[in-house]
PDB file of C-alpha atoms in Angstrom:
ATOM      1  CA  MET A  23      -1.722  12.685  19.317  1.00  0.00           C
ATOM      2  CA  GLU A  24       0.271  11.565  22.358  1.00  0.00           C
ATOM      3  CA  LEU A  25      -1.870   8.510  22.840  1.00  0.00           C
ATOM      4  CA  ILE A  26      -1.425   7.574  19.295  1.00  0.00           C
ATOM      5  CA  GLN A  27       2.346   8.032  19.597  1.00  0.00           C
ATOM      6  CA  SER A  28       2.589   5.935  22.739  1.00  0.00           C
ATOM      7  CA  ILE A  29       0.617   3.182  21.215  1.00  0.00           C
ATOM      8  CA  ASP A  30       2.717   3.274  18.080  1.00  0.00           C
ATOM      9  CA  ILE A  31       5.958   3.123  19.989  1.00  0.00           C
ATOM     10  CA  ALA A  32       4.586   0.282  22.124  1.00  0.00           C
ATOM     11  CA  VAL A  33       3.552  -1.817  19.088  1.00  0.00           C
ATOM     12  CA  LEU A  34       6.786  -0.989  17.240  1.00  0.00           C
ATOM     13  CA  LYS A  35       8.936  -1.978  20.244  1.00  0.00           C
ATOM     14  CA  TRP A  36       6.819  -5.182  20.525  1.00  0.00           C
ATOM     15  CA  ILE A  37       7.418  -6.149  16.918  1.00  0.00           C
ATOM     16  CA  HIS A  38      11.144  -5.236  17.080  1.00  0.00           C
ATOM     17  CA  GLY A  39      11.536  -7.061  20.261  1.00  0.00           C
ATOM     18  CA  ASN A  40       9.303 -10.223  19.666  1.00  0.00           C
ATOM     19  CA  LEU A  41       9.155 -10.886  15.961  1.00  0.00           C
ATOM     20  CA  GLN A  42      12.781 -10.282  14.832  1.00  0.00           C
ATOM     21  CA  CYS A  43      14.146 -13.254  13.116  1.00  0.00           C
ATOM     22  CA  LEU A  44      16.457 -13.954  10.154  1.00  0.00           C
ATOM     23  CA  SER A  45      13.442 -14.855   7.897  1.00  0.00           C
ATOM     24  CA  LEU A  46      11.593 -11.545   8.353  1.00  0.00           C
ATOM     25  CA  ASP A  47      15.010  -9.637   8.173  1.00  0.00           C
ATOM     26  CA  THR A  48      15.447 -11.167   4.736  1.00  0.00           C
ATOM     27  CA  LEU A  49      11.934 -11.184   3.538  1.00  0.00           C
ATOM     28  CA  CYS A  50      10.526  -7.770   4.621  1.00  0.00           C
ATOM     29  CA  PRO A  51      13.139  -5.612   2.688  1.00  0.00           C
ATOM     30  CA  ILE A  52      12.224  -7.628  -0.403  1.00  0.00           C
ATOM     31  CA  LEU A  53       8.348  -7.399   0.107  1.00  0.00           C
ATOM     32  CA  ARG A  54       8.523  -3.514   0.588  1.00  0.00           C
ATOM     33  CA  THR A  55      10.466  -3.146  -2.830  1.00  0.00           C
ATOM     34  CA  LYS A  56       8.395  -1.873  -5.668  1.00  0.00           C
ATOM     35  CA  THR A  57      10.110  -4.148  -8.287  1.00  0.00           C
ATOM     36  CA  THR A  58       9.257  -7.267  -6.297  1.00  0.00           C
ATOM     37  CA  TRP A  59       5.579  -6.772  -7.357  1.00  0.00           C
ATOM     38  CA  ILE A  60       6.034  -6.304 -11.060  1.00  0.00           C
ATOM     39  CA  PRO A  61       4.936  -9.790 -11.815  1.00  0.00           C
ATOM     40  CA  LEU A  62       1.733  -9.135  -9.899  1.00  0.00           C
ATOM     41  CA  TYR A  63       1.164  -5.703 -11.743  1.00  0.00           C
ATOM     42  CA  LEU A  64       1.754  -7.575 -15.065  1.00  0.00           C
ATOM     43  CA  LEU A  65      -0.658 -10.326 -13.876  1.00  0.00           C
ATOM     44  CA  PHE A  66      -3.441  -7.721 -13.112  1.00  0.00           C
ATOM     45  CA  THR A  67      -2.833  -5.989 -16.319  1.00  0.00           C
ATOM     46  CA  TYR A  68      -3.108  -9.145 -18.294  1.00  0.00           C
ATOM     47  CA  TYR A  69      -6.272 -10.269 -16.363  1.00  0.00           C
ATOM     48  CA  ILE A  70      -7.975  -6.880 -17.011  1.00  0.00           C
ATOM     49  CA  TRP A  71      -6.972  -7.069 -20.729  1.00  0.00           C
ATOM     50  CA  ARG A  72      -8.484 -10.492 -21.013  1.00  0.00           C
ATOM     51  CA  LYS A  73     -11.547  -9.965 -19.006  1.00  0.00           C
ATOM     52  CA  PHE A  74     -12.505  -6.410 -20.226  1.00  0.00           C
ATOM     53  CA  PRO A  75     -10.951  -6.006 -23.710  1.00  0.00           C
ATOM     54  CA  ASP A  76     -13.392  -3.188 -24.797  1.00  0.00           C
ATOM     55  CA  GLU A  77     -12.708  -1.236 -21.696  1.00  0.00           C
ATOM     56  CA  PHE A  78      -9.074  -2.106 -20.931  1.00  0.00           C
ATOM     57  CA  TRP A  79      -7.621   1.197 -21.798  1.00  0.00           C
ATOM     58  CA  LYS A  80     -10.066   3.096 -19.766  1.00  0.00           C
ATOM     59  CA  ILE A  81      -9.402   0.885 -16.749  1.00  0.00           C
ATOM     60  CA  PHE A  82      -5.706   0.946 -17.148  1.00  0.00           C
ATOM     61  CA  ILE A  83      -5.440   4.657 -17.429  1.00  0.00           C
ATOM     62  CA  THR A  84      -7.789   5.143 -14.430  1.00  0.00           C
ATOM     63  CA  THR A  85      -5.589   2.737 -12.488  1.00  0.00           C
ATOM     64  CA  ILE A  86      -2.590   4.912 -13.163  1.00  0.00           C
ATOM     65  CA  LEU A  87      -4.389   8.057 -12.390  1.00  0.00           C
ATOM     66  CA  VAL A  88      -5.748   6.702  -8.983  1.00  0.00           C
ATOM     67  CA  THR A  89      -2.232   5.578  -8.090  1.00  0.00           C
ATOM     68  CA  ALA A  90      -0.592   8.663  -9.181  1.00  0.00           C
ATOM     69  CA  LEU A  91      -3.105  10.771  -7.288  1.00  0.00           C
ATOM     70  CA  CYS A  92      -2.364   8.794  -4.172  1.00  0.00           C
ATOM     71  CA  ASP A  93       1.393   9.109  -4.488  1.00  0.00           C
ATOM     72  CA  ILE A  94       1.158  12.875  -5.154  1.00  0.00           C
ATOM     73  CA  LEU A  95      -1.250  13.469  -2.234  1.00  0.00           C
ATOM     74  CA  CYS A  96       0.777  11.464   0.100  1.00  0.00           C
ATOM     75  CA  ALA A  97       4.191  12.791  -0.799  1.00  0.00           C
ATOM     76  CA  ARG A  98       3.483  16.234  -1.846  1.00  0.00           C
ATOM     77  CA  LEU A  99       0.607  17.230   0.585  1.00  0.00           C
ATOM     78  CA  LEU A 100       0.176  14.943   3.564  1.00  0.00           C
ATOM     79  CA  LYS A 101       3.797  14.169   4.580  1.00  0.00           C
ATOM     80  CA  PRO A 102       4.774  17.863   4.462  1.00  0.00           C
ATOM     81  CA  LEU A 103       1.641  18.886   6.338  1.00  0.00           C
ATOM     82  CA  PHE A 104       2.091  16.353   9.254  1.00  0.00           C
ATOM     83  CA  GLN A 105       5.883  16.372   9.317  1.00  0.00           C
ATOM     84  CA  ARG A 106       6.207  13.348  11.419  1.00  0.00           C
ATOM     85  CA  PRO A 107       9.720  11.920  11.742  1.00  0.00           C
ATOM     86  CA  ARG A 108      10.236   8.342  10.865  1.00  0.00           C
ATOM     87  CA  PRO A 109      11.023   5.799  13.699  1.00  0.00           C
ATOM     88  CA  CYS A 110      14.343   5.228  12.129  1.00  0.00           C
ATOM     89  CA  GLN A 111      15.178   8.808  12.417  1.00  0.00           C
ATOM     90  CA  ILE A 112      14.745   8.973  16.111  1.00  0.00           C
ATOM     91  CA  ALA A 113      17.871   8.674  18.024  1.00  0.00           C
ATOM     92  CA  GLU A 114      16.448   7.120  21.201  1.00  0.00           C
ATOM     93  CA  PHE A 115      14.992   4.245  19.255  1.00  0.00           C
ATOM     94  CA  GLN A 116      18.296   3.162  17.972  1.00  0.00           C
ATOM     95  CA  PHE A 117      18.835   0.935  20.987  1.00  0.00           C
ATOM     96  CA  TRP A 118      15.841  -1.341  20.307  1.00  0.00           C
ATOM     97  CA  LEU A 119      14.972  -0.626  16.657  1.00  0.00           C
ATOM     98  CA  ASN A 120      16.398  -3.109  14.130  1.00  0.00           C
ATOM     99  CA  GLN A 121      18.576  -1.306  11.705  1.00  0.00           C
ATOM    100  CA  PHE A 122      17.981  -1.467   7.896  1.00  0.00           C
ATOM    101  CA  PRO A 123      19.490   0.583   5.207  1.00  0.00           C
ATOM    102  CA  PHE A 124      16.130   2.042   4.159  1.00  0.00           C
ATOM    103  CA  CYS A 125      15.612   5.091   6.298  1.00  0.00           C
ATOM    104  CA  SER A 126      14.652   7.979   4.062  1.00  0.00           C
ATOM    105  CA  GLN A 127      14.915  11.618   5.149  1.00  0.00           C
ATOM    106  CA  THR A 128      11.216  12.191   4.204  1.00  0.00           C
ATOM    107  CA  TYR A 129       8.411  12.262   6.625  1.00  0.00           C
ATOM    108  CA  SER A 130       6.609   9.271   8.031  1.00  0.00           C
ATOM    109  CA  PHE A 131       2.838   9.802   7.990  1.00  0.00           C
ATOM    110  CA  PRO A 132       1.220   8.513   5.887  1.00  0.00           C
ATOM    111  CA  SER A 133       2.917   5.476   4.354  1.00  0.00           C
ATOM    112  CA  CYS A 134       3.003   6.079   0.692  1.00  0.00           C
ATOM    113  CA  HIS A 135       3.698   2.311   0.040  1.00  0.00           C
ATOM    114  CA  ALA A 136       0.504   1.541   2.097  1.00  0.00           C
ATOM    115  CA  MET A 137      -1.497   4.347   0.468  1.00  0.00           C
ATOM    116  CA  ASN A 138      -0.531   3.419  -3.182  1.00  0.00           C
ATOM    117  CA  HIS A 139      -0.896  -0.210  -2.838  1.00  0.00           C
ATOM    118  CA  ALA A 140      -4.360   0.086  -0.764  1.00  0.00           C
ATOM    119  CA  SER A 141      -5.630   2.398  -3.597  1.00  0.00           C
ATOM    120  CA  LEU A 142      -4.725  -0.209  -6.197  1.00  0.00           C
ATOM    121  CA  ALA A 143      -6.098  -3.103  -4.276  1.00  0.00           C
ATOM    122  CA  SER A 144      -9.327  -1.227  -3.652  1.00  0.00           C
ATOM    123  CA  PHE A 145      -9.592  -0.102  -7.176  1.00  0.00           C
ATOM    124  CA  LEU A 146      -8.986  -3.673  -8.539  1.00  0.00           C
ATOM    125  CA  PHE A 147     -11.305  -5.258  -5.928  1.00  0.00           C
ATOM    126  CA  TYR A 148     -14.441  -5.274  -8.103  1.00  0.00           C
ATOM    127  CA  PHE A 149     -12.469  -6.405 -11.215  1.00  0.00           C
ATOM    128  CA  ILE A 150     -11.011  -9.559  -9.514  1.00  0.00           C
ATOM    129  CA  PRO A 151     -13.036 -12.691  -9.023  1.00  0.00           C
ATOM    130  CA  LYS A 152     -14.655 -13.027  -5.633  1.00  0.00           C
ATOM    131  CA  THR A 153     -12.674 -15.975  -4.645  1.00  0.00           C
ATOM    132  CA  TYR A 154      -9.408 -14.195  -4.962  1.00  0.00           C
ATOM    133  CA  ARG A 155     -10.293 -10.760  -3.495  1.00  0.00           C
ATOM    134  CA  TRP A 156      -8.989 -11.737  -0.045  1.00  0.00           C
ATOM    135  CA  LEU A 157      -5.530 -11.911  -1.535  1.00  0.00           C
ATOM    136  CA  LEU A 158      -5.603  -8.174  -2.184  1.00  0.00           C
ATOM    137  CA  ALA A 159      -5.919  -7.561   1.460  1.00  0.00           C
ATOM    138  CA  VAL A 160      -2.979  -9.994   2.212  1.00  0.00           C
ATOM    139  CA  TRP A 161      -0.907  -8.115  -0.416  1.00  0.00           C
ATOM    140  CA  VAL A 162      -1.507  -4.729   1.261  1.00  0.00           C
ATOM    141  CA  VAL A 163      -1.066  -6.074   4.866  1.00  0.00           C
ATOM    142  CA  THR A 164       2.046  -7.704   3.736  1.00  0.00           C
ATOM    143  CA  ILE A 165       3.678  -4.597   2.380  1.00  0.00           C
ATOM    144  CA  SER A 166       2.433  -2.533   5.278  1.00  0.00           C
ATOM    145  CA  PHE A 167       3.786  -4.859   7.939  1.00  0.00           C
ATOM    146  CA  SER A 168       7.157  -4.865   6.139  1.00  0.00           C
ATOM    147  CA  GLN A 169       7.328  -1.149   6.317  1.00  0.00           C
ATOM    148  CA  VAL A 170       6.785  -1.225  10.105  1.00  0.00           C
ATOM    149  CA  TYR A 171       9.254  -4.156  10.558  1.00  0.00           C
ATOM    150  CA  ILE A 172      11.978  -2.355   8.855  1.00  0.00           C
ATOM    151  CA  GLY A 173      11.364   0.767  11.023  1.00  0.00           C
ATOM    152  CA  VAL A 174      10.714   3.146   8.360  1.00  0.00           C
ATOM    153  CA  HIS A 175       6.987   3.665   9.574  1.00  0.00           C
ATOM    154  CA  TYR A 176       4.838   3.463  12.769  1.00  0.00           C
ATOM    155  CA  PRO A 177       1.621   1.365  12.655  1.00  0.00           C
ATOM    156  CA  SER A 178      -0.535   4.344  12.503  1.00  0.00           C
ATOM    157  CA  ASP A 179       1.312   5.498   9.319  1.00  0.00           C
ATOM    158  CA  VAL A 180       0.434   2.299   7.510  1.00  0.00           C
ATOM    159  CA  ILE A 181      -3.181   2.235   8.884  1.00  0.00           C
ATOM    160  CA  GLY A 182      -3.609   5.807   7.825  1.00  0.00           C
ATOM    161  CA  GLY A 183      -2.232   5.185   4.378  1.00  0.00           C
ATOM    162  CA  ILE A 184      -4.394   2.133   3.771  1.00  0.00           C
ATOM    163  CA  LEU A 185      -7.588   3.999   4.884  1.00  0.00           C
ATOM    164  CA  ILE A 186      -6.781   6.988   2.656  1.00  0.00           C
ATOM    165  CA  GLY A 187      -5.722   4.910  -0.348  1.00  0.00           C
ATOM    166  CA  ALA A 188      -8.441   2.426  -0.085  1.00  0.00           C
ATOM    167  CA  THR A 189     -10.991   5.340  -0.197  1.00  0.00           C
ATOM    168  CA  ILE A 190      -9.364   6.942  -3.181  1.00  0.00           C
ATOM    169  CA  GLY A 191      -9.221   3.469  -5.053  1.00  0.00           C
ATOM    170  CA  TYR A 192     -12.874   2.865  -4.162  1.00  0.00           C
ATOM    171  CA  ILE A 193     -13.929   6.274  -5.412  1.00  0.00           C
ATOM    172  CA  GLY A 194     -11.872   5.558  -8.707  1.00  0.00           C
ATOM    173  CA  SER A 195     -13.572   2.156  -9.093  1.00  0.00           C
ATOM    174  CA  ILE A 196     -17.085   3.746  -8.711  1.00  0.00           C
ATOM    175  CA  TRP A 197     -16.217   6.327 -11.254  1.00  0.00           C
ATOM    176  CA  ILE A 198     -14.849   3.841 -13.930  1.00  0.00           C
ATOM    177  CA  ARG A 199     -17.739   1.546 -13.375  1.00  0.00           C
ATOM    178  CA  SER A 200     -20.271   4.386 -14.036  1.00  0.00           C
ATOM    179  CA  LYS A 201     -18.420   5.453 -17.178  1.00  0.00           C
ATOM    180  CA  CYS A 202     -18.039   1.875 -18.599  1.00  0.00           C
ATOM    181  CA  ILE A 203     -21.378   0.094 -18.627  1.00  0.00           C
ATOM    182  CA  GLY A 204     -19.822  -2.940 -20.204  1.00  0.00           C
ATOM    183  CA  ILE A 205     -17.687  -3.504 -17.038  1.00  0.00           C
ATOM    184  CA  ASN A 206     -20.671  -3.932 -14.851  1.00  0.00           C
ATOM    185  CA  GLU A 207     -22.116  -6.867 -17.045  1.00  0.00           C
ATOM    186  CA  LYS A 208     -18.918  -8.760 -16.704  1.00  0.00           C
ATOM    187  CA  LEU A 209     -18.295  -8.440 -12.972  1.00  0.00           C
ATOM    188  CA  ASP A 210     -18.987 -11.526 -10.676  1.00  0.00           C
TER     189      ASP A 210
END
């Protein structure tokens, strides 16, 4: 754990010492806000409704269940289990950590933002046309980087969140594709 912590601090210091700029200071808080992504959620919903009309409600409800499972697992089980303080809560970091008004009093590991969005992206991966799937990874990395940039998470928090969330989303997509045979016929 000490090795991971030292790597996390080194990467966090590097980001806050070398990447700080007005553009990221403005953009990252917006990118990590849940309401920013509502148009994308609506686009996903519309696309699934158009592409899979017979299975829409099954896919939609499973999407909500997968995301809710991740959120509950993250906030109610994993964060209290690991009890890792957030970087923005560490007094010694205040000298070099960029200050944003987003520091929560909850724990840091794993990042629920990263976990929830990775589960959603992983779940939707097989439903989205192959030419656009890479955008799902960009979306998750963008949100995850923003969490590190504003100092509410360490890099390993978002990496852990991505890995756990992607696994849960993938399992959810396997489950729904096994239950709805019509889905597999319409996939790329």
